Amino acid sequence: MVLCYSCCVDGVVLMVLCYSYCADGVVTSEGDARGVLLSPVLDQEDWSCLRLVYQITGAGGLEVLLRSEGKGFDRPLWSSQAPSDSWVISSMDLPNTTEPYRVAIDGSPGELQGSSVAIFEIHISPGYCLECNFEETHLCGYRNQWNTNVNWYIGGGVAVQSDLPSDNTYSNKIGHFMYVDSIYAKTFKEVAKLVSPMTTVPMSGCLGFQYQRGEKPGNRFSVYTRDQLGQYQEVWNAASENQTNWVADPSEWIPVQVDVKAPYPVQVVFEVAFNSQRGGRVKVDDITFSSEFCSADTEPTFDPSIANCDFESGLCHYTQDTNLGSAWKRVAVKPNLFRNGDHTTGAGSFLLSQSRVTPGSRPGARFSYVSRLVSPLLPGNMKYCLRAHYSLRGFSQTEQALVVYLQHQSSKKQEKVWTQGERSKGIWIANDITFQTTQPSKLLFVSICRSFWDCGSVALDDISLSLGDWLSLSVPGHCDFEAGLCGYTQDKRGDAGDWMWRRGSTPTSYTGPRGDHTTGLGYYMYMEASPMMPGQGVRLRSRALRGSHLPKCLRFFYHMYGSGVGELRVHLARDGEDTLLWKRAGEQSVAWLRAVVEYHSDYQHQIVFEATRGSSVRSDIAIDDIVFENGPCKGDSQQRTTQNIA
């Protein structure tokens, strides 16, 4: 494996480092071949863009992280496991900060014979990654989406006379720009797309660019944003541009500024559609971006957290509509085989729509039950991601057991965005919805019971709203085990078994969880007690965590249910020695419970989760949703355990 590192700022090389090793030549303590490169200490007071030229051959992975001084966790900026036959360029934004940091590049080849990871060059330049004047050979990561007949090409760069105009950057024929021409169009609607790299941070602000459009009107020139799920949203088109004040000169560059409200990662797509070979020519140059909106009258980006609620202290900003039935009730119950605790902590509060027939009702009597929970008002022309956890019990028909509507403010029209079609089998299930609004609207959580035989109960908890789409994004220090082990490794020395990565219930009855904590249908880690002897244990180690003068907060969920449950301990491991941070012994609950541990360590260390089998095979122990955070644990005072390790 060959790793080459060249770091440039404004064209000046800061560091070049190249070295090589074979896939079986460098082995870490986890047993993987890895290479980690660190940049010099950087202090970017202005927004900047990091561009990486790399290649993955066969199998392997490459990850770029931001390592801040004094913090124990690296923040992932970008990662890839996709093999390529040639060099590939990737871009990632580095937000402005006065806090010194380093860029860490972590490469690991796969076990496939001949696998390698190579880095050819890294450039750090001022400005946003969306910005480009097309003077560099890498074209700022912009690419043409290939079409058989019409495509974007590089124009300019010639000192002799040509039929192409001068560029906008230097106002001469030596400068470069991008252009598309209809001369090769063959069908009625030929489309050419110039696509920016996908941003690694949310992008809301002012997008600017310069363009020229030939005298022939046979084309449609538009600009779109495209999110990570491939959904397009038009932000501008040439037909909407008022050009009455412009001189009718096809060689004149026309400036455009347009507000982009995409508080999630996006690509910018410049698209030209031709209707014939006489559709003309379009040129683009000098793409810019600013975090400030073009117009001072543009409304600020909506904060979706106003619609978040875990119901621990009330209904937050939600209200009840009881005109058609009874209200959702805020309750707290002790978990048992027939009822879950809440999803937030396992011992807190949640909402319950108890759609049972009232005392005195009889089968065959006319009956209808409707519970309606109303969210705060959401602005229009936005894309939202909704996650809510629910649990159903007792319904014979589930189509109307829980329905989510979008109620438009002006027309009061209700639009169904989701309905539950399956029973939840007594576990908390996460419901993820992506929807868009054309006008201000409210969310309605509705439970309907139409007959005596259909009545049941619905539990609702942990509603969260964000802008964009639900995607599995890597967050530093967070692991929900949905995509793997997040760098956690088995401690083989002295272990009598393994932590198992599992989905659904554990094999042994009357012990272990019925589903994971994250979504109810996902993955978790657990100790299978059946093949082990009483007193034997398994250990799961985190990646190495850097020391810090700040305290650290560890949160995780654990499941200890069964008549023979043993013990779960959390250790801080350093220099071959373990220090106990937290422990629980014996059966705790049939529900997932939250643990909060605050500790302090000035030196590099690891966190070890150790589970020990109890007196019988009904001793399965599980963990899920591990979160590390810098700073003291906020709230959770009744659950917190505090340790100071020098």
PDB file of C-alpha atoms in Angstrom, residues 306-499:
ATOM      1  CA  ILE A 306     -38.838  23.518  17.966  1.00  0.00           C
ATOM      2  CA  ALA A 307     -40.749  20.364  16.979  1.00  0.00           C
ATOM      3  CA  ASN A 308     -38.548  17.998  19.041  1.00  0.00           C
ATOM      4  CA  CYS A 309     -40.052  16.462  22.166  1.00  0.00           C
ATOM      5  CA  ASP A 310     -39.285  13.536  24.500  1.00  0.00           C
ATOM      6  CA  PHE A 311     -42.302  14.333  26.750  1.00  0.00           C
ATOM      7  CA  GLU A 312     -40.186  14.154  29.907  1.00  0.00           C
ATOM      8  CA  SER A 313     -41.352  17.594  31.081  1.00  0.00           C
ATOM      9  CA  GLY A 314     -44.639  18.036  29.244  1.00  0.00           C
ATOM     10  CA  LEU A 315     -45.864  18.400  25.664  1.00  0.00           C
ATOM     11  CA  CYS A 316     -43.119  20.876  24.590  1.00  0.00           C
ATOM     12  CA  HIS A 317     -44.662  22.971  21.774  1.00  0.00           C
ATOM     13  CA  TYR A 318     -47.311  20.406  20.868  1.00  0.00           C
ATOM     14  CA  THR A 319     -51.026  20.922  21.506  1.00  0.00           C
ATOM     15  CA  GLN A 320     -54.094  18.673  21.719  1.00  0.00           C
ATOM     16  CA  ASP A 321     -57.187  18.791  19.504  1.00  0.00           C
ATOM     17  CA  THR A 322     -59.948  17.141  21.536  1.00  0.00           C
ATOM     18  CA  ASN A 323     -62.929  18.245  19.443  1.00  0.00           C
ATOM     19  CA  LEU A 324     -63.309  14.752  17.950  1.00  0.00           C
ATOM     20  CA  GLY A 325     -62.262  12.590  20.874  1.00  0.00           C
ATOM     21  CA  SER A 326     -60.058  12.248  23.927  1.00  0.00           C
ATOM     22  CA  ALA A 327     -56.543  13.570  24.413  1.00  0.00           C
ATOM     23  CA  TRP A 328     -53.232  11.773  24.285  1.00  0.00           C
ATOM     24  CA  LYS A 329     -52.217  11.102  27.883  1.00  0.00           C
ATOM     25  CA  ARG A 330     -48.719  11.658  29.221  1.00  0.00           C
ATOM     26  CA  VAL A 331     -47.860   8.615  31.347  1.00  0.00           C
ATOM     27  CA  ALA A 332     -44.944   6.817  32.988  1.00  0.00           C
ATOM     28  CA  VAL A 333     -45.111   3.087  33.671  1.00  0.00           C
ATOM     29  CA  LYS A 334     -42.847   0.503  35.201  1.00  0.00           C
ATOM     30  CA  PRO A 335     -41.746  -1.814  32.370  1.00  0.00           C
ATOM     31  CA  ASN A 336     -43.006  -5.394  32.413  1.00  0.00           C
ATOM     32  CA  LEU A 337     -43.721  -8.197  29.950  1.00  0.00           C
ATOM     33  CA  PHE A 338     -46.921  -6.479  28.832  1.00  0.00           C
ATOM     34  CA  ARG A 339     -45.871  -2.843  28.720  1.00  0.00           C
ATOM     35  CA  ASN A 340     -42.703  -1.015  27.651  1.00  0.00           C
ATOM     36  CA  GLY A 341     -41.191   1.793  29.602  1.00  0.00           C
ATOM     37  CA  ASP A 342     -40.571   4.987  27.651  1.00  0.00           C
ATOM     38  CA  HIS A 343     -38.047   5.090  24.810  1.00  0.00           C
ATOM     39  CA  THR A 344     -36.004   8.034  26.119  1.00  0.00           C
ATOM     40  CA  THR A 345     -34.604   6.494  29.300  1.00  0.00           C
ATOM     41  CA  GLY A 346     -36.629   3.330  29.946  1.00  0.00           C
ATOM     42  CA  ALA A 347     -38.055   4.908  33.090  1.00  0.00           C
ATOM     43  CA  GLY A 348     -39.444   8.252  31.885  1.00  0.00           C
ATOM     44  CA  SER A 349     -42.644   9.558  30.293  1.00  0.00           C
ATOM     45  CA  PHE A 350     -44.343   9.069  26.938  1.00  0.00           C
ATOM     46  CA  LEU A 351     -47.725   9.725  25.312  1.00  0.00           C
ATOM     47  CA  LEU A 352     -50.459   7.101  25.285  1.00  0.00           C
ATOM     48  CA  SER A 353     -53.620   7.058  23.200  1.00  0.00           C
ATOM     49  CA  GLN A 354     -55.664   4.517  25.150  1.00  0.00           C
ATOM     50  CA  SER A 355     -58.226   3.628  22.483  1.00  0.00           C
ATOM     51  CA  ARG A 356     -60.138   1.252  24.710  1.00  0.00           C
ATOM     52  CA  VAL A 357     -63.916   1.250  24.953  1.00  0.00           C
ATOM     53  CA  THR A 358     -65.088   3.196  27.997  1.00  0.00           C
ATOM     54  CA  PRO A 359     -66.631   1.248  30.925  1.00  0.00           C
ATOM     55  CA  GLY A 360     -70.249   0.300  30.196  1.00  0.00           C
ATOM     56  CA  SER A 361     -69.741   0.059  26.433  1.00  0.00           C
ATOM     57  CA  ARG A 362     -70.897  -3.158  24.843  1.00  0.00           C
ATOM     58  CA  PRO A 363     -70.035  -4.998  21.644  1.00  0.00           C
ATOM     59  CA  GLY A 364     -72.096  -3.774  18.719  1.00  0.00           C
ATOM     60  CA  ALA A 365     -72.637  -0.300  20.179  1.00  0.00           C
ATOM     61  CA  ARG A 366     -71.763   2.686  17.984  1.00  0.00           C
ATOM     62  CA  PHE A 367     -68.259   3.768  18.921  1.00  0.00           C
ATOM     63  CA  SER A 368     -65.576   6.054  17.544  1.00  0.00           C
ATOM     64  CA  TYR A 369     -62.354   7.251  19.137  1.00  0.00           C
ATOM     65  CA  VAL A 370     -59.962   9.874  17.729  1.00  0.00           C
ATOM     66  CA  SER A 371     -56.820  11.310  19.366  1.00  0.00           C
ATOM     67  CA  ARG A 372     -55.055  14.231  17.632  1.00  0.00           C
ATOM     68  CA  LEU A 373     -51.653  15.681  18.605  1.00  0.00           C
ATOM     69  CA  VAL A 374     -50.728  18.909  16.769  1.00  0.00           C
ATOM     70  CA  SER A 375     -47.163  20.126  16.111  1.00  0.00           C
ATOM     71  CA  PRO A 376     -46.000  23.765  15.992  1.00  0.00           C
ATOM     72  CA  LEU A 377     -46.270  25.521  12.616  1.00  0.00           C
ATOM     73  CA  LEU A 378     -43.650  24.535  10.024  1.00  0.00           C
ATOM     74  CA  PRO A 379     -42.661  27.011   7.256  1.00  0.00           C
ATOM     75  CA  GLY A 380     -43.456  26.145   3.636  1.00  0.00           C
ATOM     76  CA  ASN A 381     -41.106  25.393   0.720  1.00  0.00           C
ATOM     77  CA  MET A 382     -38.868  23.221   2.885  1.00  0.00           C
ATOM     78  CA  LYS A 383     -37.869  19.561   3.080  1.00  0.00           C
ATOM     79  CA  TYR A 384     -38.200  17.906   6.479  1.00  0.00           C
ATOM     80  CA  CYS A 385     -37.115  14.660   8.130  1.00  0.00           C
ATOM     81  CA  LEU A 386     -39.363  13.364  10.888  1.00  0.00           C
ATOM     82  CA  ARG A 387     -38.471  10.584  13.315  1.00  0.00           C
ATOM     83  CA  ALA A 388     -40.930   9.390  15.960  1.00  0.00           C
ATOM     84  CA  HIS A 389     -40.922   6.221  18.059  1.00  0.00           C
ATOM     85  CA  TYR A 390     -44.181   4.332  18.537  1.00  0.00           C
ATOM     86  CA  SER A 391     -45.519   1.097  19.999  1.00  0.00           C
ATOM     87  CA  LEU A 392     -48.898  -0.524  19.224  1.00  0.00           C
ATOM     88  CA  ARG A 393     -50.868  -2.993  21.298  1.00  0.00           C
ATOM     89  CA  GLY A 394     -54.298  -4.576  20.948  1.00  0.00           C
ATOM     90  CA  PHE A 395     -55.317  -3.386  17.463  1.00  0.00           C
ATOM     91  CA  SER A 396     -56.859  -5.970  15.110  1.00  0.00           C
ATOM     92  CA  GLN A 397     -56.591  -3.551  12.156  1.00  0.00           C
ATOM     93  CA  THR A 398     -53.617  -1.168  12.179  1.00  0.00           C
ATOM     94  CA  GLU A 399     -54.255   1.043   9.131  1.00  0.00           C
ATOM     95  CA  GLN A 400     -55.672   3.838  11.307  1.00  0.00           C
ATOM     96  CA  ALA A 401     -53.963   2.963  14.578  1.00  0.00           C
ATOM     97  CA  LEU A 402     -51.421   5.726  13.974  1.00  0.00           C
ATOM     98  CA  VAL A 403     -51.512   8.117  11.021  1.00  0.00           C
ATOM     99  CA  VAL A 404     -49.413  11.243  10.394  1.00  0.00           C
ATOM    100  CA  TYR A 405     -51.035  14.053   8.406  1.00  0.00           C
ATOM    101  CA  LEU A 406     -49.773  17.380   7.103  1.00  0.00           C
ATOM    102  CA  GLN A 407     -52.408  20.072   7.667  1.00  0.00           C
ATOM    103  CA  HIS A 408     -51.926  23.127   5.435  1.00  0.00           C
ATOM    104  CA  GLN A 409     -52.444  26.441   7.178  1.00  0.00           C
ATOM    105  CA  SER A 410     -54.384  28.252   4.439  1.00  0.00           C
ATOM    106  CA  SER A 411     -56.741  25.568   3.133  1.00  0.00           C
ATOM    107  CA  LYS A 412     -56.907  23.396   6.287  1.00  0.00           C
ATOM    108  CA  LYS A 413     -56.532  20.486   3.887  1.00  0.00           C
ATOM    109  CA  GLN A 414     -54.994  17.365   5.376  1.00  0.00           C
ATOM    110  CA  GLU A 415     -52.421  15.356   3.428  1.00  0.00           C
ATOM    111  CA  LYS A 416     -51.521  11.860   4.652  1.00  0.00           C
ATOM    112  CA  VAL A 417     -47.746  11.420   4.808  1.00  0.00           C
ATOM    113  CA  TRP A 418     -47.503   8.112   6.702  1.00  0.00           C
ATOM    114  CA  THR A 419     -49.608   5.327   8.160  1.00  0.00           C
ATOM    115  CA  GLN A 420     -48.688   2.283  10.214  1.00  0.00           C
ATOM    116  CA  GLY A 421     -49.518  -1.035   8.565  1.00  0.00           C
ATOM    117  CA  GLU A 422     -47.845  -3.513  10.927  1.00  0.00           C
ATOM    118  CA  ARG A 423     -48.048  -4.369  14.598  1.00  0.00           C
ATOM    119  CA  SER A 424     -45.002  -3.340  16.598  1.00  0.00           C
ATOM    120  CA  LYS A 425     -44.926  -6.554  18.656  1.00  0.00           C
ATOM    121  CA  GLY A 426     -44.585  -4.687  21.925  1.00  0.00           C
ATOM    122  CA  ILE A 427     -41.322  -2.866  21.099  1.00  0.00           C
ATOM    123  CA  TRP A 428     -40.481   0.741  20.305  1.00  0.00           C
ATOM    124  CA  ILE A 429     -40.122   1.218  16.548  1.00  0.00           C
ATOM    125  CA  ALA A 430     -38.644   4.295  14.885  1.00  0.00           C
ATOM    126  CA  ASN A 431     -40.716   5.799  12.090  1.00  0.00           C
ATOM    127  CA  ASP A 432     -38.685   7.896   9.603  1.00  0.00           C
ATOM    128  CA  ILE A 433     -40.529  10.183   7.177  1.00  0.00           C
ATOM    129  CA  THR A 434     -39.192  12.632   4.599  1.00  0.00           C
ATOM    130  CA  PHE A 435     -41.715  15.166   3.296  1.00  0.00           C
ATOM    131  CA  GLN A 436     -41.882  18.580   1.631  1.00  0.00           C
ATOM    132  CA  THR A 437     -44.299  21.458   2.179  1.00  0.00           C
ATOM    133  CA  THR A 438     -45.380  24.063  -0.359  1.00  0.00           C
ATOM    134  CA  GLN A 439     -47.000  26.242   2.318  1.00  0.00           C
ATOM    135  CA  PRO A 440     -46.893  26.617   6.120  1.00  0.00           C
ATOM    136  CA  SER A 441     -48.292  23.454   7.715  1.00  0.00           C
ATOM    137  CA  LYS A 442     -48.641  21.508  10.945  1.00  0.00           C
ATOM    138  CA  LEU A 443     -48.088  17.816  11.639  1.00  0.00           C
ATOM    139  CA  LEU A 444     -50.993  15.819  13.088  1.00  0.00           C
ATOM    140  CA  PHE A 445     -50.424  12.527  14.921  1.00  0.00           C
ATOM    141  CA  VAL A 446     -53.819  10.816  14.791  1.00  0.00           C
ATOM    142  CA  SER A 447     -55.035   7.550  16.313  1.00  0.00           C
ATOM    143  CA  ILE A 448     -58.505   6.320  15.271  1.00  0.00           C
ATOM    144  CA  CYS A 449     -60.570   3.459  16.651  1.00  0.00           C
ATOM    145  CA  ARG A 450     -63.774   2.743  14.708  1.00  0.00           C
ATOM    146  CA  SER A 451     -65.248  -0.266  16.490  1.00  0.00           C
ATOM    147  CA  PHE A 452     -65.202  -2.198  19.742  1.00  0.00           C
ATOM    148  CA  TRP A 453     -63.274  -5.061  18.180  1.00  0.00           C
ATOM    149  CA  ASP A 454     -60.572  -2.832  16.714  1.00  0.00           C
ATOM    150  CA  CYS A 455     -59.679  -0.782  19.782  1.00  0.00           C
ATOM    151  CA  GLY A 456     -56.145  -0.822  21.114  1.00  0.00           C
ATOM    152  CA  SER A 457     -53.519   1.545  22.483  1.00  0.00           C
ATOM    153  CA  VAL A 458     -50.750   3.574  20.843  1.00  0.00           C
ATOM    154  CA  ALA A 459     -47.630   4.842  22.603  1.00  0.00           C
ATOM    155  CA  LEU A 460     -45.632   7.768  21.137  1.00  0.00           C
ATOM    156  CA  ASP A 461     -42.235   9.105  22.223  1.00  0.00           C
ATOM    157  CA  ASP A 462     -39.086  10.966  21.145  1.00  0.00           C
ATOM    158  CA  ILE A 463     -40.314  13.023  18.198  1.00  0.00           C
ATOM    159  CA  SER A 464     -37.475  14.784  16.370  1.00  0.00           C
ATOM    160  CA  LEU A 465     -37.468  16.957  13.252  1.00  0.00           C
ATOM    161  CA  SER A 466     -34.586  18.055  11.042  1.00  0.00           C
ATOM    162  CA  LEU A 467     -34.120  19.603   7.625  1.00  0.00           C
ATOM    163  CA  GLY A 468     -33.150  17.387   4.711  1.00  0.00           C
ATOM    164  CA  ASP A 469     -33.270  13.591   4.574  1.00  0.00           C
ATOM    165  CA  TRP A 470     -32.735  10.790   7.065  1.00  0.00           C
ATOM    166  CA  LEU A 471     -29.379   9.307   6.233  1.00  0.00           C
ATOM    167  CA  SER A 472     -26.887   7.283   8.183  1.00  0.00           C
ATOM    168  CA  LEU A 473     -24.316   9.950   8.928  1.00  0.00           C
ATOM    169  CA  SER A 474     -21.173   9.309  10.920  1.00  0.00           C
ATOM    170  CA  VAL A 475     -21.043  11.390  14.101  1.00  0.00           C
ATOM    171  CA  PRO A 476     -17.875  11.456  16.232  1.00  0.00           C
ATOM    172  CA  GLY A 477     -18.173   9.330  19.335  1.00  0.00           C
ATOM    173  CA  HIS A 478     -21.611   7.961  18.370  1.00  0.00           C
ATOM    174  CA  CYS A 479     -22.389   4.322  17.565  1.00  0.00           C
ATOM    175  CA  ASP A 480     -25.807   2.741  17.036  1.00  0.00           C
ATOM    176  CA  PHE A 481     -24.330  -0.433  15.437  1.00  0.00           C
ATOM    177  CA  GLU A 482     -26.599  -0.068  12.401  1.00  0.00           C
ATOM    178  CA  ALA A 483     -23.701  -0.121   9.918  1.00  0.00           C
ATOM    179  CA  GLY A 484     -21.242  -2.248  11.889  1.00  0.00           C
ATOM    180  CA  LEU A 485     -19.122  -2.023  15.017  1.00  0.00           C
ATOM    181  CA  CYS A 486     -17.860   1.593  14.581  1.00  0.00           C
ATOM    182  CA  GLY A 487     -14.291   0.555  15.386  1.00  0.00           C
ATOM    183  CA  TYR A 488     -15.188  -1.404  18.533  1.00  0.00           C
ATOM    184  CA  THR A 489     -13.205  -4.657  18.795  1.00  0.00           C
ATOM    185  CA  GLN A 490     -13.417  -7.894  20.749  1.00  0.00           C
ATOM    186  CA  ASP A 491     -10.908  -8.372  23.536  1.00  0.00           C
ATOM    187  CA  LYS A 492      -9.803 -11.929  22.762  1.00  0.00           C
ATOM    188  CA  ARG A 493      -7.408 -12.307  25.652  1.00  0.00           C
ATOM    189  CA  GLY A 494      -9.192 -14.110  28.457  1.00  0.00           C
ATOM    190  CA  ASP A 495     -12.649 -13.884  26.869  1.00  0.00           C
ATOM    191  CA  ALA A 496     -14.767 -17.031  26.987  1.00  0.00           C
ATOM    192  CA  GLY A 497     -17.013 -15.852  24.149  1.00  0.00           C
ATOM    193  CA  ASP A 498     -17.835 -12.874  21.962  1.00  0.00           C
ATOM    194  CA  TRP A 499     -20.101  -9.897  21.862  1.00  0.00           C
TER     195      TRP A 499
END
